[in-house]
XYZ file of N, CA and C in Angstrom:
807
model
N 0.808 -1.192 0.017
C 0.010 -0.016 0.001
C 0.871 1.245 0.013
N 0.630 2.182 -0.898
C 1.420 3.409 -0.958
C 0.644 4.548 -0.321
N 0.523 4.499 1.003
C -0.320 5.430 1.723
C 0.441 6.666 2.215
N 1.761 6.518 2.402
C 2.492 7.576 3.118
C 2.513 8.868 2.396
N 2.454 8.853 1.073
C 2.571 10.106 0.308
C 1.369 10.972 0.563
N 0.269 10.424 1.052
C -0.945 11.198 1.265
C -1.095 11.648 2.698
N -0.102 11.401 3.579
C -0.255 11.727 4.927
C 0.247 13.128 5.291
N -0.052 14.074 4.412
C 0.375 15.453 4.645
C -0.472 16.171 5.660
N -1.595 15.642 6.036
C -2.492 16.280 6.963
C -1.892 16.508 8.339
N -1.121 15.588 8.805
C -0.977 15.474 10.244
C -0.218 16.664 10.866
N 0.947 17.008 10.268
C 1.667 18.114 10.852
C 0.901 19.420 10.700
N 0.243 19.619 9.591
C -0.568 20.829 9.430
C -1.696 20.905 10.394
N -2.359 19.753 10.589
C -3.511 19.702 11.485
C -3.116 20.093 12.893
N -1.967 19.544 13.354
C -1.562 19.831 14.742
C -1.083 21.274 14.883
N -0.472 21.804 13.820
C -0.096 23.228 13.860
C -1.333 24.122 13.987
N -2.356 23.766 13.242
C -3.613 24.524 13.327
C -4.227 24.392 14.677
N -4.261 23.170 15.206
C -4.827 22.929 16.532
C -4.120 23.758 17.598
N -2.807 23.890 17.445
C -2.065 24.651 18.447
C -2.473 26.091 18.452
N -2.859 26.575 17.256
C -3.289 28.002 17.184
C -4.701 28.193 17.635
N -5.621 27.258 17.298
C -7.033 27.467 17.472
C -7.588 26.743 18.708
N -6.934 25.744 19.209
C -7.524 24.968 20.291
C -6.495 24.605 21.357
N -6.121 25.533 22.252
C -5.165 25.232 23.270
C -5.668 24.164 24.252
N -4.738 23.533 24.936
C -5.093 22.474 25.893
C -5.945 23.076 26.994
N -7.021 22.396 27.404
C -7.879 22.829 28.453
C -7.837 21.800 29.568
N -8.236 22.230 30.771
C -8.251 21.333 31.890
C -9.341 20.288 31.763
N -9.102 19.114 32.275
C -10.034 18.000 32.077
C -11.431 18.305 32.617
N -11.526 18.972 33.787
C -12.813 19.233 34.378
C -13.617 20.266 33.612
N -12.985 21.009 32.741
C -13.644 22.024 31.987
C -14.086 21.595 30.590
N -13.815 20.328 30.205
C -14.055 19.904 28.860
C -14.941 18.671 28.856
N -15.535 18.418 27.702
C -16.337 17.228 27.544
C -16.441 16.808 26.089
N -16.826 15.574 25.886
C -17.060 15.080 24.538
C -18.400 15.568 24.084
N -18.471 16.130 22.876
C -19.708 16.649 22.339
C -20.297 15.725 21.300
N -20.896 16.247 20.282
C -21.723 15.417 19.384
C -21.025 14.965 18.148
N -21.644 14.022 17.433
C -21.214 13.589 16.138
C -22.366 13.795 15.184
N -22.143 14.326 13.978
C -23.202 14.576 13.046
C -22.695 14.313 11.644
N -23.608 14.111 10.720
C -23.232 13.968 9.307
C -23.967 15.001 8.482
N -23.328 15.422 7.394
C -23.926 16.333 6.459
C -23.477 16.009 5.074
N -24.144 16.585 4.074
C -23.664 16.517 2.724
C -22.451 17.457 2.623
N -21.319 16.913 2.147
C -20.103 17.724 2.139
C -20.160 18.880 1.164
N -21.115 18.851 0.250
C -21.225 19.977 -0.682
C -21.599 21.283 0.005
N -22.119 21.184 1.287
C -22.504 22.369 1.973
C -21.352 22.940 2.802
N -20.205 22.270 2.797
C -19.096 22.655 3.631
C -18.054 23.412 2.836
N -17.182 24.100 3.574
C -16.095 24.851 2.951
C -15.205 23.900 2.176
N -14.878 24.227 0.916
C -14.094 23.339 0.086
C -12.749 23.951 -0.323
N -12.463 25.156 0.102
C -11.206 25.787 -0.301
C -10.046 25.162 0.484
N -8.984 24.769 -0.212
C -7.835 24.167 0.461
C -7.106 25.186 1.279
N -6.494 24.693 2.386
C -5.671 25.549 3.229
C -4.402 25.945 2.481
N -3.962 27.162 2.710
C -2.692 27.601 2.139
C -1.574 27.535 3.175
N -1.883 26.967 4.377
C -0.864 26.831 5.390
C 0.312 25.966 4.893
N 1.496 26.265 5.390
C 2.666 25.447 5.111
C 2.545 24.095 5.741
N 2.623 23.029 4.979
C 2.537 21.678 5.456
C 3.830 20.926 5.269
N 4.085 19.971 6.212
C 5.244 19.097 6.070
C 4.754 17.684 5.929
N 5.457 16.874 5.198
C 5.065 15.479 5.006
C 5.308 14.700 6.280
N 4.352 13.827 6.628
C 4.518 12.916 7.781
C 4.584 11.500 7.270
N 5.580 10.748 7.714
C 5.718 9.356 7.314
C 5.949 8.508 8.550
N 5.697 7.255 8.400
C 5.896 6.317 9.510
C 7.365 6.236 9.882
N 7.621 6.179 11.156
C 8.993 6.098 11.706
C 9.011 4.928 12.681
N 9.664 3.833 12.292
C 9.660 2.649 13.127
C 10.366 2.877 14.450
N 11.220 3.881 14.518
C 11.900 4.166 15.804
C 10.951 4.745 16.841
N 9.788 5.250 16.356
C 8.790 5.788 17.300
C 7.822 4.735 17.787
N 7.784 3.577 17.123
C 6.866 2.534 17.561
C 6.301 1.745 16.400
N 5.257 0.975 16.718
C 4.727 0.022 15.728
C 3.279 -0.352 16.148
N 2.452 -0.685 15.179
C 1.178 -1.247 15.461
C 1.094 -2.652 14.846
N 0.153 -3.472 15.358
C 0.148 -4.865 14.966
C -1.334 -5.365 14.890
N -1.657 -5.988 13.780
C -2.990 -6.566 13.607
C -3.109 -7.839 14.376
N -4.237 -7.988 15.087
C -4.491 -9.189 15.877
C -5.201 -10.195 14.976
N -4.392 -11.121 14.394
C -4.959 -12.010 13.334
C -3.994 -13.150 13.100
N -4.263 -13.922 12.079
C -3.392 -15.023 11.665
C -2.398 -14.540 10.601
N -1.179 -15.050 10.658
C -0.130 -14.643 9.748
C 0.484 -15.881 9.076
N 0.747 -15.754 7.798
C 1.441 -16.767 7.046
C 2.943 -16.656 7.311
N 3.658 -17.755 7.411
C 5.054 -17.771 7.688
C 5.774 -18.123 6.346
N 6.383 -17.101 5.788
C 7.105 -17.256 4.488
C 8.548 -17.343 4.767
N 9.196 -18.420 4.309
C 10.640 -18.622 4.421
C 11.131 -18.383 5.870
N 10.376 -18.918 6.786
C 10.693 -18.883 8.218
C 10.702 -17.489 8.824
N 10.171 -16.483 8.084
C 10.027 -15.149 8.615
C 8.728 -15.055 9.401
N 8.801 -14.829 10.721
C 7.630 -14.856 11.624
C 7.247 -13.471 12.002
N 6.164 -12.896 11.487
C 5.709 -11.570 11.861
C 5.400 -11.384 13.324
N 4.996 -12.519 13.976
C 4.608 -12.425 15.371
C 5.783 -12.304 16.355
N 6.987 -12.462 15.826
C 8.185 -12.462 16.691
C 8.409 -11.127 17.351
N 7.797 -10.029 16.815
C 7.999 -8.722 17.401
C 7.231 -8.521 18.718
N 6.231 -9.365 18.952
C 5.357 -9.197 20.116
C 6.087 -9.624 21.413
N 5.801 -8.880 22.464
C 6.163 -9.265 23.819
C 5.190 -8.606 24.773
N 5.357 -8.856 26.103
C 4.423 -8.395 27.085
C 4.475 -6.881 27.315
N 5.407 -6.183 26.691
C 5.489 -4.729 26.829
C 4.527 -3.996 25.879
N 3.956 -4.691 24.928
C 3.016 -4.067 23.986
C 1.719 -3.709 24.747
N 1.005 -2.710 24.196
C -0.299 -2.324 24.695
C -1.415 -2.907 23.816
N -2.531 -3.154 24.465
C -3.722 -3.706 23.747
C -4.792 -2.599 23.797
N -5.237 -2.126 22.601
C -6.360 -1.213 22.534
C -7.594 -2.081 22.313
N -8.464 -2.139 23.315
C -9.584 -3.049 23.213
C -10.868 -2.369 23.701
N -11.997 -2.970 23.286
C -13.327 -2.436 23.574
C -14.052 -3.350 24.589
N -14.716 -2.733 25.541
C -15.553 -3.509 26.508
C -16.801 -2.645 26.832
N -17.963 -3.153 26.440
C -19.224 -2.501 26.731
C -19.247 -1.094 26.200
N -18.758 -0.901 24.988
C -18.805 0.401 24.325
C -17.723 1.364 24.750
N -16.837 1.003 25.650
C -15.749 1.846 26.076
C -14.423 1.215 25.674
N -13.376 2.073 25.539
C -12.098 1.611 25.096
C -11.019 1.792 26.198
N -10.113 0.823 26.181
C -9.070 0.837 27.213
C -7.728 0.509 26.602
N -6.677 0.898 27.291
C -5.336 0.475 26.991
C -4.780 -0.320 28.177
N -4.370 -1.520 27.910
C -3.693 -2.328 28.952
C -2.599 -3.126 28.265
N -1.684 -3.649 29.076
C -0.664 -4.498 28.508
C -1.340 -5.752 27.886
N -0.737 -6.242 26.794
C -1.388 -7.331 26.023
C -1.524 -8.606 26.862
N -2.544 -9.344 26.550
C -2.789 -10.669 27.118
C -3.197 -11.589 25.992
N -2.309 -12.363 25.457
C -2.555 -13.088 24.235
C -1.824 -14.438 24.234
N -2.128 -15.270 23.248
C -1.363 -16.473 23.015
C -1.210 -16.643 21.500
N -0.196 -17.340 21.124
C 0.100 -17.624 19.702
C -0.035 -19.076 19.429
N -0.867 -19.422 18.432
C -1.112 -20.807 18.096
C -0.565 -21.135 16.706
N 0.157 -22.244 16.578
C 0.661 -22.678 15.298
C -0.469 -23.268 14.450
N -0.358 -23.060 13.138
C -1.350 -23.595 12.242
C -0.808 -23.799 10.850
N -1.693 -24.018 9.903
C -1.288 -24.221 8.532
C -2.290 -23.518 7.631
N -1.823 -22.745 6.674
C -2.657 -22.009 5.766
C -2.831 -22.899 4.519
N -4.051 -23.454 4.406
C -4.322 -24.367 3.282
C -4.293 -23.604 1.935
N -4.712 -22.382 1.936
C -4.768 -21.606 0.706
C -3.393 -21.381 0.126
N -2.445 -20.897 1.007
C -1.125 -20.583 0.538
C -0.155 -21.763 0.663
N -0.626 -22.818 1.350
C 0.221 -24.013 1.547
C 1.507 -23.708 2.298
N 1.365 -22.888 3.381
C 2.527 -22.552 4.214
C 2.091 -22.597 5.682
N 3.043 -22.702 6.600
C 2.661 -22.656 8.011
C 2.135 -21.273 8.368
N 1.412 -21.236 9.480
C 0.850 -19.971 9.928
C 0.947 -19.906 11.464
N 0.838 -18.672 11.959
C 0.724 -18.441 13.387
C -0.402 -17.479 13.632
N -1.264 -17.805 14.576
C -2.417 -17.027 14.877
C -2.292 -16.367 16.226
N -2.407 -15.039 16.263
C -2.345 -14.257 17.506
C -3.777 -14.152 18.054
N -4.047 -14.689 19.185
C -5.359 -14.675 19.767
C -5.322 -13.936 21.121
N -6.065 -12.837 21.149
C -6.115 -11.988 22.325
C -7.161 -12.495 23.289
N -6.956 -12.270 24.581
C -7.923 -12.644 25.590
C -9.024 -11.566 25.724
N -8.903 -10.492 24.951
C -9.883 -9.428 25.014
C -10.480 -9.161 23.619
N -11.394 -8.187 23.518
C -11.921 -7.779 22.290
C -11.070 -6.708 21.706
N -9.936 -7.107 21.153
C -8.875 -6.182 20.778
C -9.128 -5.590 19.381
N -8.863 -4.289 19.256
C -8.860 -3.616 17.964
C -7.432 -3.658 17.372
N -6.439 -3.484 18.242
C -5.073 -3.277 17.745
C -4.121 -3.445 18.895
N -2.931 -3.979 18.573
C -1.803 -3.982 19.508
C -0.884 -2.791 19.132
N -0.338 -2.110 20.180
C 0.484 -0.929 19.930
C 1.773 -1.011 20.765
N 2.857 -0.660 20.161
C 4.142 -0.539 20.844
C 4.695 0.853 20.582
N 4.169 1.861 21.304
C 4.443 3.246 21.057
C 4.881 3.909 22.378
N 5.936 4.633 22.337
C 6.450 5.266 23.564
C 5.457 6.271 24.124
N 5.346 6.299 25.401
C 4.542 7.300 26.111
C 3.110 6.950 26.392
N 2.653 5.794 25.903
C 1.268 5.367 26.176
C 1.124 4.966 27.631
N -0.081 5.200 28.175
C -0.361 4.858 29.555
C -1.616 3.995 29.637
N -1.642 3.034 30.552
C -2.856 2.148 30.658
C -4.028 2.885 31.252
N -5.232 2.306 31.037
C -6.433 2.843 31.625
C -7.475 3.147 30.549
N -8.619 3.691 31.055
C -9.731 4.001 30.160
C -9.373 5.187 29.276
N -9.918 5.182 28.041
C -9.684 6.247 27.075
C -10.948 7.006 26.832
N -10.831 8.311 26.561
C -11.973 9.080 26.034
C -12.124 8.707 24.567
N -13.334 8.347 24.178
C -13.604 8.023 22.805
C -14.978 8.522 22.401
N -15.157 8.711 21.121
C -16.423 9.208 20.604
C -17.148 8.128 19.885
N -18.452 8.078 20.017
C -19.300 7.114 19.321
C -19.208 7.347 17.809
N -19.010 6.325 17.072
C -18.917 6.412 15.591
C -20.300 5.976 15.024
N -21.061 6.918 14.573
C -22.371 6.634 14.043
C -22.330 6.337 12.537
N -21.327 6.841 11.870
C -21.240 6.657 10.409
C -19.753 6.314 10.109
N -19.451 5.063 10.098
C -18.061 4.632 9.933
C -17.590 4.821 8.515
N -18.472 4.542 7.526
C -18.093 4.689 6.109
C -18.446 6.093 5.674
N -17.432 6.821 5.146
C -17.668 8.183 4.712
C -17.542 8.197 3.188
N -18.675 8.051 2.538
C -18.739 7.931 1.096
C -18.450 9.313 0.456
N -18.103 9.323 -0.842
C -17.980 10.590 -1.542
C -19.206 11.460 -1.387
N -19.029 12.750 -1.142
C -20.052 13.741 -0.922
C -20.736 13.611 0.443
N -20.142 12.788 1.350
C -20.665 12.711 2.694
C -19.608 13.254 3.670
N -20.034 13.620 4.854
C -19.126 14.119 5.866
C -19.598 13.761 7.246
N -18.637 13.744 8.209
C -18.952 13.488 9.610
C -18.258 14.572 10.440
N -18.975 15.132 11.381
C -18.467 16.192 12.243
C -18.185 15.648 13.639
N -17.053 16.092 14.186
C -16.668 15.745 15.569
C -16.397 17.001 16.353
N -17.004 17.084 17.566
C -16.718 18.164 18.507
C -16.146 17.547 19.746
N -14.882 17.896 20.035
C -14.160 17.269 21.116
C -13.239 18.300 21.773
N -13.493 18.556 23.057
C -12.662 19.547 23.810
C -12.496 20.844 23.039
N -13.589 21.406 22.645
C -13.629 22.705 21.924
C -13.005 22.655 20.544
N -12.693 21.468 20.045
C -12.203 21.319 18.678
C -13.410 20.916 17.811
N -13.472 21.495 16.621
C -14.507 21.173 15.660
C -13.834 20.638 14.405
N -14.044 19.370 14.129
C -13.367 18.679 13.048
C -14.384 18.040 12.125
N -14.237 18.187 10.845
C -15.111 17.590 9.874
C -14.311 16.691 8.977
N -14.712 15.443 8.832
C -14.105 14.487 7.894
C -15.000 14.424 6.664
N -14.419 14.647 5.472
C -15.157 14.673 4.244
C -14.694 13.661 3.261
N -15.615 12.936 2.670
C -15.260 11.969 1.620
C -15.416 12.580 0.240
N -14.415 12.367 -0.595
C -14.454 12.840 -1.995
C -14.061 11.688 -2.890
N -14.531 11.679 -4.098
C -14.186 10.616 -5.053
C -15.262 10.382 -6.057
N -15.077 9.298 -6.840
C -16.039 8.934 -7.869
C -16.750 7.655 -7.496
N -18.052 7.694 -7.552
C -18.895 6.496 -7.320
C -19.126 5.851 -8.693
N -18.551 4.659 -8.883
C -18.625 3.970 -10.180
C -19.951 3.212 -10.336
N -20.420 2.623 -9.262
C -21.673 1.882 -9.321
C -22.254 1.755 -7.921
N -23.499 1.392 -7.810
C -24.198 1.294 -6.558
C -25.087 0.038 -6.521
N -25.102 -0.639 -5.370
C -25.944 -1.827 -5.245
C -26.422 -1.923 -3.812
N -27.472 -2.699 -3.609
C -28.009 -2.955 -2.283
C -27.497 -4.315 -1.810
N -26.868 -4.326 -0.657
C -26.303 -5.554 -0.089
C -27.080 -5.941 1.171
N -27.119 -7.234 1.461
C -27.764 -7.751 2.646
C -26.709 -8.380 3.566
N -26.644 -7.929 4.809
C -25.673 -8.456 5.746
C -26.153 -9.740 6.377
N -25.322 -10.290 7.268
C -25.613 -11.595 7.870
C -26.841 -11.557 8.765
N -27.304 -10.343 9.164
C -28.526 -10.242 9.967
C -29.749 -9.952 9.141
N -29.566 -9.926 7.820
C -30.699 -9.682 6.902
C -30.997 -8.226 6.706
N -30.139 -7.359 7.167
C -30.353 -5.918 6.962
C -29.754 -5.460 5.609
N -30.533 -4.653 4.915
C -30.065 -4.125 3.613
C -29.346 -2.796 3.803
N -28.325 -2.606 3.020
C -27.613 -1.321 3.001
C -27.050 -1.029 1.637
N -26.806 0.225 1.375
C -26.275 0.643 0.096
C -24.749 0.527 0.101
N -24.204 -0.012 -0.991
C -22.769 -0.125 -1.124
C -22.396 0.506 -2.472
N -21.319 1.273 -2.472
C -20.806 1.934 -3.699
C -19.446 1.385 -4.028
N -19.179 1.209 -5.325
C -17.806 0.978 -5.804
C -17.207 2.359 -6.055
N -16.056 2.602 -5.398
C -15.470 3.967 -5.379
C -14.077 3.976 -5.959
N -13.739 5.003 -6.704
C -12.398 5.208 -7.220
C -11.979 6.679 -6.893
N -10.647 6.900 -6.932
C -10.098 8.225 -6.740
C -10.597 8.867 -5.458
N -10.526 8.080 -4.368
C -11.105 8.526 -3.098
C -10.093 9.368 -2.313
N -10.626 10.354 -1.651
C -9.870 11.128 -0.688
C -10.681 11.321 0.562
N -10.002 11.198 1.734
C -10.645 11.569 2.994
C -9.994 12.880 3.445
N -10.748 13.965 3.414
C -10.243 15.255 3.818
C -10.685 15.610 5.238
N -9.970 16.491 5.852
C -10.329 16.991 7.194
C -10.448 18.526 7.110
N -11.509 19.035 7.753
C -11.675 20.471 7.847
C -11.629 20.781 9.323
N -10.689 21.649 9.725
C -10.544 22.014 11.134
C -10.938 23.455 11.307
N -11.854 23.708 12.279
C -12.224 25.068 12.634
C -13.064 25.733 11.551
N -13.537 25.014 10.546
C -14.348 25.575 9.485
C -13.627 26.347 8.436
N -12.298 26.377 8.479
C -11.565 27.220 7.504
C -10.461 26.459 6.768
N -9.896 25.422 7.319
C -8.742 24.780 6.740
C -9.102 23.356 6.299
N -8.806 23.010 5.068
C -9.120 21.686 4.548
C -7.875 21.023 3.999
N -7.608 19.807 4.430
C -6.439 19.057 3.988
C -6.786 17.579 3.845
N -5.980 16.828 3.176
C -6.202 15.420 2.867
C -5.543 14.536 3.896
N -6.382 13.619 4.482
C -5.835 12.609 5.394
C -5.179 11.481 4.648
N -5.909 10.881 3.714
C -5.340 9.829 2.878
C -6.121 9.740 1.607
N -5.570 9.001 0.648
C -6.295 8.835 -0.637
C -5.967 7.418 -1.165
N -6.870 6.928 -2.001
C -6.741 5.638 -2.595
C -7.275 5.682 -4.019
N -6.540 5.186 -4.973
C -7.012 5.270 -6.374
C -8.196 4.349 -6.639
N -8.238 3.176 -6.008
C -9.274 2.225 -6.322
C -9.579 1.278 -5.154
N -10.846 1.108 -4.870
C -11.274 0.062 -3.892
C -11.922 -1.064 -4.733
N -11.582 -2.293 -4.438
C -12.115 -3.416 -5.131
C -13.058 -4.201 -4.194
N -14.331 -3.907 -4.289
C -15.388 -4.589 -3.503
C -15.270 -4.371 -2.013
N -14.561 -3.347 -1.612
C -14.422 -2.994 -0.180
C -14.453 -1.463 -0.109
N -14.418 -0.917 1.131
C -14.348 0.509 1.317
C -13.753 0.822 2.671
N -13.342 2.035 2.870
C -12.774 2.487 4.133
C -13.854 2.515 5.208
N -13.437 2.466 6.449
C -14.348 2.620 7.608
C -13.588 3.202 8.774
N -14.268 3.980 9.556
C -13.660 4.531 10.783
C -13.835 3.537 11.893
N -12.710 3.163 12.521
C -12.747 2.164 13.559
C -12.637 2.776 14.952
N -12.028 3.932 15.104
C -11.856 4.562 16.421
C -11.629 6.011 16.256
N -12.300 6.776 17.123
C -12.024 8.211 17.256
C -11.976 8.525 18.737
N -10.863 9.016 19.202
C -10.721 9.296 20.630
C -9.313 9.791 20.936
N -8.971 9.770 22.197
C -7.672 10.292 22.631
C -6.823 9.150 23.186
N -6.043 8.509 22.303
C -5.242 7.379 22.715
C -4.037 7.825 23.526
N -3.385 8.912 23.132
C -2.173 9.323 23.850
C -2.408 10.389 24.911
N -3.664 10.700 25.188
C -4.109 11.567 26.299
C -3.499 12.940 26.228
N -3.428 13.514 24.990
C -2.926 14.867 24.843
C -4.057 15.893 24.625
N -5.310 15.467 24.737
C -6.398 16.347 24.586
C -6.851 16.597 23.141
N -6.240 15.859 22.177
C -6.591 16.019 20.753
C -6.948 14.663 20.183
N -7.804 14.699 19.146
C -8.368 13.484 18.601
C -7.305 12.667 17.849
N -7.380 11.394 18.032
C -6.646 10.388 17.241
C -7.646 9.559 16.482
N -7.224 9.056 15.299
C -8.104 8.287 14.451
C -7.491 6.954 14.053
N -8.345 5.930 13.982
C -7.935 4.661 13.367
C -8.954 4.371 12.269
N -8.387 4.088 11.039
C -9.255 3.774 9.910
C -8.879 2.403 9.367
N -9.903 1.652 8.969
C -9.677 0.467 8.149
C -9.631 0.965 6.687
N -8.609 0.539 5.961
C -8.460 1.069 4.617
C -7.838 0.056 3.670
N -8.438 -1.118 3.489
C -7.910 -2.116 2.565
C -8.193 -1.735 1.140
N -7.378 -2.181 0.219
C -7.600 -1.918 -1.182
C -8.514 -2.928 -1.851
N -8.586 -4.151 -1.256
C -9.383 -5.216 -1.797
C -9.856 -6.121 -0.671
N -10.737 -7.083 -1.021
C -11.333 -7.952 -0.014
C -10.398 -9.052 0.509
N -9.182 -9.106 -0.050
C -8.185 -10.060 0.436
C -7.036 -9.366 1.162
N -7.374 -8.264 1.793
C -6.383 -7.501 2.548
C -7.028 -6.925 3.797
N -6.292 -6.920 4.907
C -6.678 -6.222 6.120
C -5.640 -5.088 6.322
N -6.122 -3.893 6.544
C -5.200 -2.758 6.689
C -5.796 -1.754 7.667
N -4.948 -1.279 8.601
C -5.339 -0.257 9.571
C -4.330 0.883 9.516
N -4.876 2.089 9.623
C -4.042 3.290 9.669
C -4.323 3.998 10.991
N -3.282 4.345 11.732
C -3.401 5.080 12.988
C -2.803 6.438 12.817
N -3.566 7.492 13.092
C -3.097 8.853 13.112
C -3.082 9.354 14.568
N -1.872 9.500 15.117
C -1.720 9.794 16.522
C -1.251 11.266 16.641
N -1.993 12.080 17.378
C -1.670 13.500 17.497
C -0.370 13.730 18.262
N -0.084 12.966 19.308
C 1.210 12.919 19.970
C 1.626 14.307 20.452
N 0.697 15.010 21.085
C 1.080 16.324 21.711
C 1.666 17.342 20.782
N 1.236 17.365 19.556
C 1.739 18.347 18.605
C 2.885 17.838 17.723
N 3.311 16.610 17.937
C 4.342 15.988 17.104
C 3.753 14.705 16.509
N 2.931 14.869 15.511
C 2.094 13.777 15.042
C 2.889 12.554 14.501
N 2.311 11.381 14.731
C 2.935 10.136 14.247
C 1.894 9.398 13.419
N 2.436 8.665 12.424
C 1.608 7.865 11.537
C 2.064 6.389 11.631
N 1.105 5.498 11.782
C 1.444 4.093 11.798
C 0.524 3.315 10.890
N 1.018 2.306 10.276
C 0.286 1.472 9.336
C 0.577 0.030 9.484
N -0.431 -0.822 9.445
C -0.237 -2.262 9.455
C -1.209 -2.894 8.441
N -0.685 -3.831 7.655
C -1.541 -4.515 6.688
C -1.086 -5.905 6.478
N -1.978 -6.771 6.010
C -1.662 -8.158 5.781
C -2.552 -8.649 4.635
N -1.908 -9.268 3.612
C -2.595 -9.897 2.521
C -2.987 -11.315 2.847
N -4.168 -11.774 2.420
C -4.539 -13.168 2.606
C -5.180 -13.754 1.340
N -4.633 -13.301 0.186
C -5.161 -13.786 -1.095
C -4.686 -15.218 -1.308
N -5.420 -15.895 -2.182
C -5.102 -17.267 -2.502
C -4.281 -17.339 -3.817
């Protein structure tokens, strides 16, 4: 996945936040609402602020998908794990960070005809993280009412006096009605040339990430909240390019020094 070239948002976003939304005391702030609108009604002029590119830096940490991995030529992706990693997990609608509690089971991938190792968490884990400065305990998070942000749609977040709008842009190639495992129908679009933009404070618009083509899948918002406890929103998105890939992107505000982390795994036959 060539995602890093599109991660120009992060440094600019935090610079803007520093100007418009200073840190406030915990007892004076609260989580506000989430709403959706047609993005055509929102400001569309790009920011002229000076931006710097943000790219993943393995020296700052790593994220890890909690899943099964194929072992190619004795290279074991699970070897990086140890008890010092953190587990970002959900329990009864709330999110927590605690040290990992997992086991690894050996297996065999019939599709690829190679050995496999499966990482099984004892919790309802979203992601494992090995990032400096994280602290255990409950996290402030916002309810995600609209995880998929289609072209011409937007989602608004109000958090600690910050007003952030995520906007979807792109081309809808086709539309169909799908039925999920519970028998519920929903609209699904095939999308190309997609961008997820962010508008901060109603005046500045920048691109979070972009993807040229989705093949029978689409992005979704997995987490919005404050993972690093700096009073600013962090985001986790699922962003696979096709149905034979799992991919997560973490945008961590990191107290004004933003970090980007990416983890993906192919499971094609």
